[in-house]
PDB file of C-alpha atoms in Angstrom:
ATOM      1  CA  MET A   1       9.764  -6.252 -20.465  1.00  0.00           C
ATOM      2  CA  ASN A   2      13.188  -5.033 -19.422  1.00  0.00           C
ATOM      3  CA  PRO A   3      13.775  -6.956 -16.158  1.00  0.00           C
ATOM      4  CA  SER A   4      15.508  -3.978 -14.532  1.00  0.00           C
ATOM      5  CA  ALA A   5      12.417  -1.844 -15.196  1.00  0.00           C
ATOM      6  CA  TYR A   6      10.242  -3.817 -12.774  1.00  0.00           C
ATOM      7  CA  ILE A   7      10.567  -3.001  -9.069  1.00  0.00           C
ATOM      8  CA  GLY A   8       7.720  -4.153  -6.858  1.00  0.00           C
ATOM      9  CA  ARG A   9       7.281  -4.046  -3.109  1.00  0.00           C
ATOM     10  CA  PHE A  10       5.411  -5.418  -0.125  1.00  0.00           C
ATOM     11  CA  ALA A  11       4.968  -2.913   2.682  1.00  0.00           C
ATOM     12  CA  PRO A  12       3.497  -4.326   5.903  1.00  0.00           C
ATOM     13  CA  SER A  13       2.876  -2.332   9.064  1.00  0.00           C
ATOM     14  CA  PRO A  14       4.147  -4.033  12.256  1.00  0.00           C
ATOM     15  CA  THR A  15       0.772  -4.077  13.987  1.00  0.00           C
ATOM     16  CA  GLY A  16       0.745  -7.866  14.328  1.00  0.00           C
ATOM     17  CA  PRO A  17       1.718 -11.070  12.520  1.00  0.00           C
ATOM     18  CA  LEU A  18       0.728 -11.860   8.938  1.00  0.00           C
ATOM     19  CA  HIS A  19      -2.690 -13.451   8.410  1.00  0.00           C
ATOM     20  CA  PHE A  20      -4.215 -14.965   5.263  1.00  0.00           C
ATOM     21  CA  GLY A  21      -5.240 -11.567   3.866  1.00  0.00           C
ATOM     22  CA  SER A  22      -1.743 -10.132   4.169  1.00  0.00           C
ATOM     23  CA  LEU A  23      -0.199 -13.345   2.796  1.00  0.00           C
ATOM     24  CA  VAL A  24      -2.360 -13.006  -0.323  1.00  0.00           C
ATOM     25  CA  CYS A  25      -1.026  -9.480  -0.900  1.00  0.00           C
ATOM     26  CA  ALA A  26       2.574 -10.508  -0.249  1.00  0.00           C
ATOM     27  CA  LEU A  27       2.301 -13.543  -2.509  1.00  0.00           C
ATOM     28  CA  ALA A  28       0.621 -11.688  -5.377  1.00  0.00           C
ATOM     29  CA  SER A  29       3.193  -8.896  -5.378  1.00  0.00           C
ATOM     30  CA  PHE A  30       6.052 -11.418  -5.104  1.00  0.00           C
ATOM     31  CA  LEU A  31       4.764 -13.579  -7.965  1.00  0.00           C
ATOM     32  CA  ASP A  32       4.103 -10.632 -10.256  1.00  0.00           C
ATOM     33  CA  ALA A  33       7.662  -9.399  -9.712  1.00  0.00           C
ATOM     34  CA  ARG A  34       9.275 -12.795 -10.170  1.00  0.00           C
ATOM     35  CA  HIS A  35       7.116 -13.649 -13.213  1.00  0.00           C
ATOM     36  CA  HIS A  36       8.485 -10.498 -14.896  1.00  0.00           C
ATOM     37  CA  GLN A  37      12.053 -11.142 -13.681  1.00  0.00           C
ATOM     38  CA  GLY A  38      11.802  -8.016 -11.577  1.00  0.00           C
ATOM     39  CA  GLN A  39      12.934  -7.025  -8.111  1.00  0.00           C
ATOM     40  CA  TRP A  40      10.745  -7.496  -5.040  1.00  0.00           C
ATOM     41  CA  LEU A  41      11.446  -5.215  -2.085  1.00  0.00           C
ATOM     42  CA  VAL A  42      10.118  -5.260   1.461  1.00  0.00           C
ATOM     43  CA  ARG A  43       9.433  -1.991   3.262  1.00  0.00           C
ATOM     44  CA  ILE A  44       8.413  -1.860   6.929  1.00  0.00           C
ATOM     45  CA  GLU A  45       5.888   0.937   7.376  1.00  0.00           C
ATOM     46  CA  ASP A  46       6.598   1.661  11.029  1.00  0.00           C
ATOM     47  CA  ILE A  47       5.671   5.333  11.326  1.00  0.00           C
ATOM     48  CA  ASP A  48       2.685   4.964  13.661  1.00  0.00           C
ATOM     49  CA  PRO A  49       4.143   3.812  17.023  1.00  0.00           C
ATOM     50  CA  PRO A  50       0.812   3.861  18.936  1.00  0.00           C
ATOM     51  CA  ARG A  51      -0.515   1.095  16.640  1.00  0.00           C
ATOM     52  CA  GLU A  52       2.639  -1.031  16.505  1.00  0.00           C
ATOM     53  CA  ILE A  53       3.270  -4.222  18.486  1.00  0.00           C
ATOM     54  CA  PRO A  54       6.771  -4.956  19.823  1.00  0.00           C
ATOM     55  CA  GLY A  55       8.372  -7.824  17.960  1.00  0.00           C
ATOM     56  CA  ALA A  56       5.863  -7.754  15.085  1.00  0.00           C
ATOM     57  CA  THR A  57       8.488  -6.779  12.500  1.00  0.00           C
ATOM     58  CA  ASN A  58      10.662  -9.806  13.243  1.00  0.00           C
ATOM     59  CA  THR A  59       7.611 -12.058  13.224  1.00  0.00           C
ATOM     60  CA  ILE A  60       6.505 -10.759   9.816  1.00  0.00           C
ATOM     61  CA  LEU A  61       9.961 -11.189   8.296  1.00  0.00           C
ATOM     62  CA  LYS A  62      10.258 -14.743   9.623  1.00  0.00           C
ATOM     63  CA  GLN A  63       6.804 -15.562   8.233  1.00  0.00           C
ATOM     64  CA  LEU A  64       7.805 -14.286   4.787  1.00  0.00           C
ATOM     65  CA  GLU A  65      11.003 -16.341   4.863  1.00  0.00           C
ATOM     66  CA  SER A  66       9.240 -19.486   6.062  1.00  0.00           C
ATOM     67  CA  HIS A  67       6.894 -19.214   3.057  1.00  0.00           C
ATOM     68  CA  GLY A  68       9.846 -18.822   0.674  1.00  0.00           C
ATOM     69  CA  LEU A  69       9.087 -15.144  -0.008  1.00  0.00           C
ATOM     70  CA  PHE A  70      12.649 -13.817  -0.009  1.00  0.00           C
ATOM     71  CA  TRP A  71      13.143 -10.166  -0.849  1.00  0.00           C
ATOM     72  CA  ASP A  72      15.838  -8.374  -2.818  1.00  0.00           C
ATOM     73  CA  GLY A  73      18.246  -5.841  -1.355  1.00  0.00           C
ATOM     74  CA  ASP A  74      18.059  -4.219   2.050  1.00  0.00           C
ATOM     75  CA  LEU A  75      14.927  -3.714   4.065  1.00  0.00           C
ATOM     76  CA  LEU A  76      13.668  -0.147   4.262  1.00  0.00           C
ATOM     77  CA  TYR A  77      12.250   1.044   7.596  1.00  0.00           C
ATOM     78  CA  GLN A  78      10.080   4.143   7.438  1.00  0.00           C
ATOM     79  CA  SER A  79      10.996   4.937  11.043  1.00  0.00           C
ATOM     80  CA  GLN A  80      14.511   5.727   9.728  1.00  0.00           C
ATOM     81  CA  ARG A  81      13.283   8.052   6.984  1.00  0.00           C
ATOM     82  CA  SER A  82      12.264  11.159   8.979  1.00  0.00           C
ATOM     83  CA  ASP A  83      14.831  13.377   7.247  1.00  0.00           C
ATOM     84  CA  ALA A  84      13.399  12.494   3.835  1.00  0.00           C
ATOM     85  CA  TYR A  85       9.824  13.165   4.953  1.00  0.00           C
ATOM     86  CA  ASN A  86      10.781  16.485   6.551  1.00  0.00           C
ATOM     87  CA  ALA A  87      12.584  17.470   3.338  1.00  0.00           C
ATOM     88  CA  ALA A  88       9.417  16.692   1.368  1.00  0.00           C
ATOM     89  CA  LEU A  89       7.335  18.792   3.766  1.00  0.00           C
ATOM     90  CA  ALA A  90       9.806  21.667   3.416  1.00  0.00           C
ATOM     91  CA  GLN A  91       9.635  21.466  -0.379  1.00  0.00           C
ATOM     92  CA  LEU A  92       5.831  21.502  -0.367  1.00  0.00           C
ATOM     93  CA  HIS A  93       5.895  24.509   1.991  1.00  0.00           C
ATOM     94  CA  ARG A  94       8.338  26.404  -0.251  1.00  0.00           C
ATOM     95  CA  ASP A  95       6.100  25.721  -3.234  1.00  0.00           C
ATOM     96  CA  GLY A  96       3.042  27.063  -1.406  1.00  0.00           C
ATOM     97  CA  LEU A  97       1.339  23.681  -1.426  1.00  0.00           C
ATOM     98  CA  SER A  98       0.816  23.159   2.302  1.00  0.00           C
ATOM     99  CA  TYR A  99      -0.787  24.881   5.258  1.00  0.00           C
ATOM    100  CA  SER A 100      -1.565  24.318   8.933  1.00  0.00           C
ATOM    101  CA  CYS A 101      -4.961  23.037  10.010  1.00  0.00           C
ATOM    102  CA  ASN A 102      -6.438  23.207  13.503  1.00  0.00           C
ATOM    103  CA  CYS A 103      -9.789  21.629  12.650  1.00  0.00           C
ATOM    104  CA  ASN A 104     -10.778  18.722  14.884  1.00  0.00           C
ATOM    105  CA  ARG A 105     -12.115  15.364  13.752  1.00  0.00           C
ATOM    106  CA  GLN A 106     -15.679  16.268  14.652  1.00  0.00           C
ATOM    107  CA  ARG A 107     -15.679  19.234  12.262  1.00  0.00           C
ATOM    108  CA  VAL A 108     -14.206  17.189   9.412  1.00  0.00           C
ATOM    109  CA  ALA A 109     -16.676  14.360  10.079  1.00  0.00           C
ATOM    110  CA  ALA A 110     -19.539  16.863   9.862  1.00  0.00           C
ATOM    111  CA  LEU A 111     -18.280  17.749   6.371  1.00  0.00           C
ATOM    112  CA  GLY A 112     -18.634  14.126   5.325  1.00  0.00           C
ATOM    113  CA  GLY A 113     -14.885  13.653   5.558  1.00  0.00           C
ATOM    114  CA  ILE A 114     -14.186  15.936   2.567  1.00  0.00           C
ATOM    115  CA  TYR A 115     -12.199  18.903   3.835  1.00  0.00           C
ATOM    116  CA  ASP A 116     -13.446  22.345   2.775  1.00  0.00           C
ATOM    117  CA  GLY A 117     -10.178  24.302   2.966  1.00  0.00           C
ATOM    118  CA  HIS A 118     -11.275  26.196   6.087  1.00  0.00           C
ATOM    119  CA  CYS A 119      -7.679  26.778   7.278  1.00  0.00           C
ATOM    120  CA  ARG A 120      -6.116  27.521   3.879  1.00  0.00           C
ATOM    121  CA  GLN A 121      -4.934  30.996   4.927  1.00  0.00           C
ATOM    122  CA  HIS A 122      -2.894  29.616   7.827  1.00  0.00           C
ATOM    123  CA  GLN A 123       0.884  29.391   7.684  1.00  0.00           C
ATOM    124  CA  VAL A 124       2.559  26.100   8.500  1.00  0.00           C
ATOM    125  CA  GLY A 125       2.981  25.800  12.266  1.00  0.00           C
ATOM    126  CA  SER A 126       4.718  23.323  14.538  1.00  0.00           C
ATOM    127  CA  ASP A 127       1.741  22.235  16.653  1.00  0.00           C
ATOM    128  CA  SER A 128      -0.893  21.779  13.953  1.00  0.00           C
ATOM    129  CA  ALA A 129      -1.716  19.228  11.315  1.00  0.00           C
ATOM    130  CA  ILE A 130      -0.412  20.031   7.843  1.00  0.00           C
ATOM    131  CA  ARG A 131      -2.609  19.633   4.775  1.00  0.00           C
ATOM    132  CA  LEU A 132      -1.745  19.539   1.084  1.00  0.00           C
ATOM    133  CA  ARG A 133      -3.339  22.311  -0.952  1.00  0.00           C
ATOM    134  CA  LEU A 134      -5.164  20.865  -3.979  1.00  0.00           C
ATOM    135  CA  PRO A 135      -5.737  22.738  -7.269  1.00  0.00           C
ATOM    136  CA  GLU A 136      -8.948  24.710  -7.638  1.00  0.00           C
ATOM    137  CA  THR A 137     -10.127  23.418 -11.019  1.00  0.00           C
ATOM    138  CA  GLU A 138     -11.869  20.094 -11.568  1.00  0.00           C
ATOM    139  CA  ARG A 139      -9.627  19.228 -14.523  1.00  0.00           C
ATOM    140  CA  ASP A 140      -6.418  19.766 -12.563  1.00  0.00           C
ATOM    141  CA  SER A 141      -7.666  17.849  -9.532  1.00  0.00           C
ATOM    142  CA  THR A 142      -8.961  14.782 -11.400  1.00  0.00           C
ATOM    143  CA  ILE A 143      -6.558  11.847 -11.355  1.00  0.00           C
ATOM    144  CA  THR A 144      -7.269   8.776 -13.504  1.00  0.00           C
ATOM    145  CA  PHE A 145      -5.158   5.649 -13.742  1.00  0.00           C
ATOM    146  CA  GLU A 146      -5.634   2.244 -15.370  1.00  0.00           C
ATOM    147  CA  ASP A 147      -5.566  -0.405 -12.673  1.00  0.00           C
ATOM    148  CA  LEU A 148      -4.241  -3.803 -13.762  1.00  0.00           C
ATOM    149  CA  ILE A 149      -7.193  -5.557 -12.099  1.00  0.00           C
ATOM    150  CA  VAL A 150      -9.950  -2.973 -11.570  1.00  0.00           C
ATOM    151  CA  GLY A 151      -9.544  -1.097 -14.855  1.00  0.00           C
ATOM    152  CA  ALA A 152      -9.911   2.677 -15.256  1.00  0.00           C
ATOM    153  CA  TYR A 153     -10.246   4.439 -11.924  1.00  0.00           C
ATOM    154  CA  PRO A 154     -10.901   8.210 -11.856  1.00  0.00           C
ATOM    155  CA  GLN A 155     -11.043  10.358  -8.750  1.00  0.00           C
ATOM    156  CA  ASN A 156     -11.621  14.077  -8.343  1.00  0.00           C
ATOM    157  CA  LEU A 157      -9.469  14.969  -5.378  1.00  0.00           C
ATOM    158  CA  CYS A 158     -11.255  18.243  -4.652  1.00  0.00           C
ATOM    159  CA  SER A 159     -14.812  16.905  -4.605  1.00  0.00           C
ATOM    160  CA  GLU A 160     -14.094  13.383  -3.317  1.00  0.00           C
ATOM    161  CA  VAL A 161     -11.212  13.935  -0.864  1.00  0.00           C
ATOM    162  CA  GLY A 162     -10.422  17.593  -0.192  1.00  0.00           C
ATOM    163  CA  ASP A 163      -7.091  18.957   0.983  1.00  0.00           C
ATOM    164  CA  PHE A 164      -5.626  15.987   2.839  1.00  0.00           C
ATOM    165  CA  ILE A 165      -3.303  15.640   5.802  1.00  0.00           C
ATOM    166  CA  ILE A 166       0.396  15.042   5.143  1.00  0.00           C
ATOM    167  CA  ARG A 167       1.557  15.469   8.754  1.00  0.00           C
ATOM    168  CA  ARG A 168      -0.624  14.774  11.744  1.00  0.00           C
ATOM    169  CA  ARG A 169      -1.102  17.084  14.712  1.00  0.00           C
ATOM    170  CA  ASP A 170       0.989  14.705  16.852  1.00  0.00           C
ATOM    171  CA  ARG A 171       3.816  15.340  14.340  1.00  0.00           C
ATOM    172  CA  LEU A 172       3.651  11.835  12.899  1.00  0.00           C
ATOM    173  CA  PHE A 173       3.958  11.725   9.120  1.00  0.00           C
ATOM    174  CA  SER A 174       0.902  10.650   7.174  1.00  0.00           C
ATOM    175  CA  TYR A 175       0.736   7.349   5.349  1.00  0.00           C
ATOM    176  CA  GLN A 176       0.128   9.179   2.057  1.00  0.00           C
ATOM    177  CA  LEU A 177       3.261  11.328   2.354  1.00  0.00           C
ATOM    178  CA  ALA A 178       5.575   8.526   3.469  1.00  0.00           C
ATOM    179  CA  VAL A 179       4.393   6.163   0.723  1.00  0.00           C
ATOM    180  CA  ALA A 180       4.736   8.771  -2.024  1.00  0.00           C
ATOM    181  CA  VAL A 181       8.254   9.709  -0.889  1.00  0.00           C
ATOM    182  CA  ASP A 182       9.421   6.120  -0.511  1.00  0.00           C
ATOM    183  CA  ASP A 183       7.924   4.861  -3.775  1.00  0.00           C
ATOM    184  CA  GLN A 184       9.925   7.576  -5.540  1.00  0.00           C
ATOM    185  CA  PHE A 185      13.069   6.887  -3.519  1.00  0.00           C
ATOM    186  CA  GLN A 186      12.965   3.148  -4.242  1.00  0.00           C
ATOM    187  CA  HIS A 187      11.991   3.650  -7.918  1.00  0.00           C
ATOM    188  CA  ILE A 188       8.932   1.451  -7.461  1.00  0.00           C
ATOM    189  CA  SER A 189       7.310   0.677 -10.806  1.00  0.00           C
ATOM    190  CA  HIS A 190       4.611  -1.869  -9.869  1.00  0.00           C
ATOM    191  CA  ILE A 191       2.386  -2.019  -6.792  1.00  0.00           C
ATOM    192  CA  ILE A 192       0.113  -5.004  -6.165  1.00  0.00           C
ATOM    193  CA  ARG A 193      -1.929  -4.518  -2.983  1.00  0.00           C
ATOM    194  CA  GLY A 194      -5.407  -4.727  -1.486  1.00  0.00           C
ATOM    195  CA  SER A 195      -8.359  -2.798  -2.888  1.00  0.00           C
ATOM    196  CA  ASP A 196      -8.824  -1.039   0.447  1.00  0.00           C
ATOM    197  CA  LEU A 197      -6.007   1.221  -0.798  1.00  0.00           C
ATOM    198  CA  LEU A 198      -7.500   1.821  -4.245  1.00  0.00           C
ATOM    199  CA  ASP A 199      -8.865   5.249  -3.363  1.00  0.00           C
ATOM    200  CA  SER A 200      -5.507   6.269  -1.854  1.00  0.00           C
ATOM    201  CA  THR A 201      -3.715   5.816  -5.173  1.00  0.00           C
ATOM    202  CA  PRO A 202      -4.785   9.133  -6.785  1.00  0.00           C
ATOM    203  CA  ARG A 203      -3.539  11.004  -3.707  1.00  0.00           C
ATOM    204  CA  GLN A 204      -0.194   9.240  -3.893  1.00  0.00           C
ATOM    205  CA  LEU A 205       0.162   9.892  -7.616  1.00  0.00           C
ATOM    206  CA  TYR A 206      -0.724  13.554  -7.120  1.00  0.00           C
ATOM    207  CA  LEU A 207       1.745  13.884  -4.260  1.00  0.00           C
ATOM    208  CA  GLN A 208       4.512  12.350  -6.355  1.00  0.00           C
ATOM    209  CA  GLY A 209       3.861  14.986  -8.988  1.00  0.00           C
ATOM    210  CA  CYS A 210       4.046  17.730  -6.357  1.00  0.00           C
ATOM    211  CA  LEU A 211       7.385  16.311  -5.231  1.00  0.00           C
ATOM    212  CA  GLY A 212       8.939  16.441  -8.670  1.00  0.00           C
ATOM    213  CA  ALA A 213       7.846  13.327 -10.562  1.00  0.00           C
ATOM    214  CA  SER A 214       7.021  14.082 -14.194  1.00  0.00           C
ATOM    215  CA  ALA A 215       3.666  13.279 -15.757  1.00  0.00           C
ATOM    216  CA  GLU A 216       5.416  10.532 -17.732  1.00  0.00           C
ATOM    217  CA  GLN A 217       6.810   9.001 -14.541  1.00  0.00           C
ATOM    218  CA  THR A 218       3.494   8.922 -12.708  1.00  0.00           C
ATOM    219  CA  ALA A 219       1.722   7.619 -15.822  1.00  0.00           C
ATOM    220  CA  ALA A 220       4.229   4.760 -15.999  1.00  0.00           C
ATOM    221  CA  MET A 221       3.416   3.587 -12.466  1.00  0.00           C
ATOM    222  CA  GLN A 222       1.476   0.312 -12.556  1.00  0.00           C
ATOM    223  CA  TYR A 223      -1.058  -0.567  -9.850  1.00  0.00           C
ATOM    224  CA  GLY A 224      -3.101  -3.689  -9.319  1.00  0.00           C
ATOM    225  CA  HIS A 225      -5.636  -3.753  -6.485  1.00  0.00           C
ATOM    226  CA  LEU A 226      -6.687  -7.175  -5.262  1.00  0.00           C
ATOM    227  CA  PRO A 227     -10.129  -8.079  -3.897  1.00  0.00           C
ATOM    228  CA  LEU A 228     -10.264  -8.167  -0.120  1.00  0.00           C
ATOM    229  CA  ALA A 229     -10.242 -11.476   1.723  1.00  0.00           C
ATOM    230  CA  VAL A 230     -13.220 -11.430   4.103  1.00  0.00           C
ATOM    231  CA  ASN A 231     -14.369 -13.593   6.983  1.00  0.00           C
ATOM    232  CA  GLY A 232     -17.736 -15.305   7.424  1.00  0.00           C
ATOM    233  CA  GLU A 233     -19.314 -12.030   8.586  1.00  0.00           C
ATOM    234  CA  GLY A 234     -18.129 -10.212   5.475  1.00  0.00           C
ATOM    235  CA  GLN A 235     -15.440  -8.298   7.379  1.00  0.00           C
ATOM    236  CA  LYS A 236     -12.021  -7.681   5.873  1.00  0.00           C
ATOM    237  CA  LEU A 237      -9.404 -10.004   7.348  1.00  0.00           C
ATOM    238  CA  SER A 238      -7.359  -7.647   9.493  1.00  0.00           C
ATOM    239  CA  LYS A 239      -5.692  -7.392  12.847  1.00  0.00           C
ATOM    240  CA  GLN A 240      -8.529  -5.120  14.004  1.00  0.00           C
ATOM    241  CA  ASN A 241     -11.031  -7.862  13.165  1.00  0.00           C
ATOM    242  CA  HIS A 242      -8.910 -10.479  14.956  1.00  0.00           C
ATOM    243  CA  ALA A 243      -7.848 -12.389  11.855  1.00  0.00           C
ATOM    244  CA  PRO A 244      -5.828 -15.414  13.028  1.00  0.00           C
ATOM    245  CA  ALA A 245      -2.095 -15.415  12.400  1.00  0.00           C
ATOM    246  CA  LEU A 246      -0.643 -17.854   9.887  1.00  0.00           C
ATOM    247  CA  ILE A 247       0.109 -21.161  11.596  1.00  0.00           C
ATOM    248  CA  PRO A 248       3.795 -22.212  11.587  1.00  0.00           C
ATOM    249  CA  GLY A 249       4.317 -25.504   9.777  1.00  0.00           C
ATOM    250  CA  GLU A 250       1.365 -24.914   7.425  1.00  0.00           C
ATOM    251  CA  GLU A 251       3.344 -22.974   4.819  1.00  0.00           C
ATOM    252  CA  SER A 252       2.638 -25.292   1.875  1.00  0.00           C
ATOM    253  CA  SER A 253      -1.076 -25.346   2.614  1.00  0.00           C
ATOM    254  CA  ASN A 254      -1.121 -21.570   3.130  1.00  0.00           C
ATOM    255  CA  LEU A 255       0.525 -20.958  -0.244  1.00  0.00           C
ATOM    256  CA  TRP A 256      -1.736 -23.387  -2.083  1.00  0.00           C
ATOM    257  CA  LEU A 257      -4.870 -21.879  -0.533  1.00  0.00           C
ATOM    258  CA  ALA A 258      -3.659 -18.376  -1.374  1.00  0.00           C
ATOM    259  CA  LEU A 259      -3.055 -19.400  -4.997  1.00  0.00           C
ATOM    260  CA  GLU A 260      -6.519 -20.937  -5.190  1.00  0.00           C
ATOM    261  CA  TRP A 261      -8.018 -17.784  -3.650  1.00  0.00           C
ATOM    262  CA  LEU A 262      -6.175 -15.750  -6.311  1.00  0.00           C
ATOM    263  CA  GLN A 263      -7.891 -17.917  -8.971  1.00  0.00           C
ATOM    264  CA  GLN A 264      -4.573 -19.334 -10.228  1.00  0.00           C
ATOM    265  CA  ALA A 265      -5.953 -22.922 -10.344  1.00  0.00           C
ATOM    266  CA  PRO A 266      -3.028 -24.699  -8.640  1.00  0.00           C
ATOM    267  CA  PRO A 267      -3.041 -28.506  -9.157  1.00  0.00           C
ATOM    268  CA  VAL A 268      -4.355 -30.385  -6.120  1.00  0.00           C
ATOM    269  CA  GLU A 269      -1.205 -32.503  -5.891  1.00  0.00           C
ATOM    270  CA  LEU A 270       0.872 -29.334  -5.509  1.00  0.00           C
ATOM    271  CA  ARG A 271      -0.554 -28.795  -2.017  1.00  0.00           C
ATOM    272  CA  SER A 272       1.682 -31.500  -0.533  1.00  0.00           C
ATOM    273  CA  GLU A 273       4.876 -30.113  -2.089  1.00  0.00           C
ATOM    274  CA  ASN A 274       7.341 -27.810  -0.330  1.00  0.00           C
ATOM    275  CA  SER A 275       7.212 -24.029  -0.600  1.00  0.00           C
ATOM    276  CA  ALA A 276       9.974 -23.815  -3.215  1.00  0.00           C
ATOM    277  CA  THR A 277       8.179 -26.216  -5.561  1.00  0.00           C
ATOM    278  CA  ILE A 278       4.841 -24.451  -5.122  1.00  0.00           C
ATOM    279  CA  LEU A 279       6.394 -21.043  -5.791  1.00  0.00           C
ATOM    280  CA  SER A 280       8.272 -22.318  -8.841  1.00  0.00           C
ATOM    281  CA  TRP A 281       4.975 -23.505 -10.354  1.00  0.00           C
ATOM    282  CA  ALA A 282       3.224 -20.294  -9.340  1.00  0.00           C
ATOM    283  CA  ILE A 283       5.872 -18.015 -10.888  1.00  0.00           C
ATOM    284  CA  SER A 284       5.695 -19.853 -14.215  1.00  0.00           C
ATOM    285  CA  ASN A 285       1.892 -19.887 -14.281  1.00  0.00           C
ATOM    286  CA  TRP A 286       1.156 -16.506 -12.724  1.00  0.00           C
ATOM    287  CA  SER A 287      -1.577 -14.415 -14.372  1.00  0.00           C
ATOM    288  CA  LEU A 288      -3.053 -11.190 -13.028  1.00  0.00           C
ATOM    289  CA  ALA A 289      -5.801 -11.569 -15.636  1.00  0.00           C
ATOM    290  CA  LYS A 290      -7.232 -14.530 -13.714  1.00  0.00           C
ATOM    291  CA  ILE A 291      -7.924 -12.410 -10.625  1.00  0.00           C
ATOM    292  CA  PRO A 292     -11.564 -11.261 -10.670  1.00  0.00           C
ATOM    293  CA  ASN A 293     -12.479  -7.600 -10.576  1.00  0.00           C
ATOM    294  CA  CYS A 294     -14.643  -7.751  -7.475  1.00  0.00           C
ATOM    295  CA  ALA A 295     -14.628  -6.054  -4.096  1.00  0.00           C
ATOM    296  CA  GLU A 296     -14.112  -9.147  -1.950  1.00  0.00           C
ATOM    297  CA  ILE A 297     -13.691 -12.915  -1.884  1.00  0.00           C
ATOM    298  CA  PRO A 298     -14.407 -15.081   1.190  1.00  0.00           C
ATOM    299  CA  ALA A 299     -11.294 -16.496   2.809  1.00  0.00           C
ATOM    300  CA  PRO A 300     -11.009 -20.293   3.050  1.00  0.00           C
ATOM    301  CA  ASN A 301     -12.700 -21.717   6.142  1.00  0.00           C
ATOM    302  CA  SER A 302      -9.446 -23.345   7.229  1.00  0.00           C
ATOM    303  CA  VAL A 303      -7.553 -20.078   7.763  1.00  0.00           C
TER     304      VAL A 303
END
């Protein structure tokens, strides 16, 4: 592999400190990049102020550094990218690919969450949500990609998703739009993240095509979706489920446990080494093929 061809990224939202589940994602993306002599970027996805916690960004960055997960280049903050997202919205509007939607959540929920195009004849307005117009035919709306962990993953956007929101009614940009724009802007080639985002990938690939990426470019994108780390009740480790923050001073243990969880078989004696030594071993021995293709794996009891 040409080292310059690999650009990976970790993209946390500042809704709280890192926990074991987010460390697993950060570590896996970091190791995959370093194993292939690629770049590893960090992007702060801070475009949803109502969900964000003051000071969380600094906490997350310090946690990454304390675990030896140092990123390349400058940080990218989505909160500073409004001009780029507005330009993307304008392009989609010019191309006839977007429209305003005034449907409320109750109506969409009654449809089973798959939007039926009810507002497709509306023009784009300033006080409405904006949806992306999907193609009419099943062939054109089916996106399939080969996940590095899960394998082939097809999704028919029309029948399984429907026209989806790219700007919310409160004028906040959607996650799908911001990610598609920024992955193109940063020339991201490899994305290793949690399987809770697996079904978002076809939308992001389709959006990139709408925004000018060629079929060859989107086909070259590599995704690997990790199993979810779950607690004793089978719930995904998340801030919403009160997953405990990583404990300062436990970095070596955290890394070793994360490597074990990722099925990398770290030697027991490595657990007492410092972060740099653990990461050096992990980079040399990293293998995505060892990660099981399953929906979830219980988190260690000690985290």
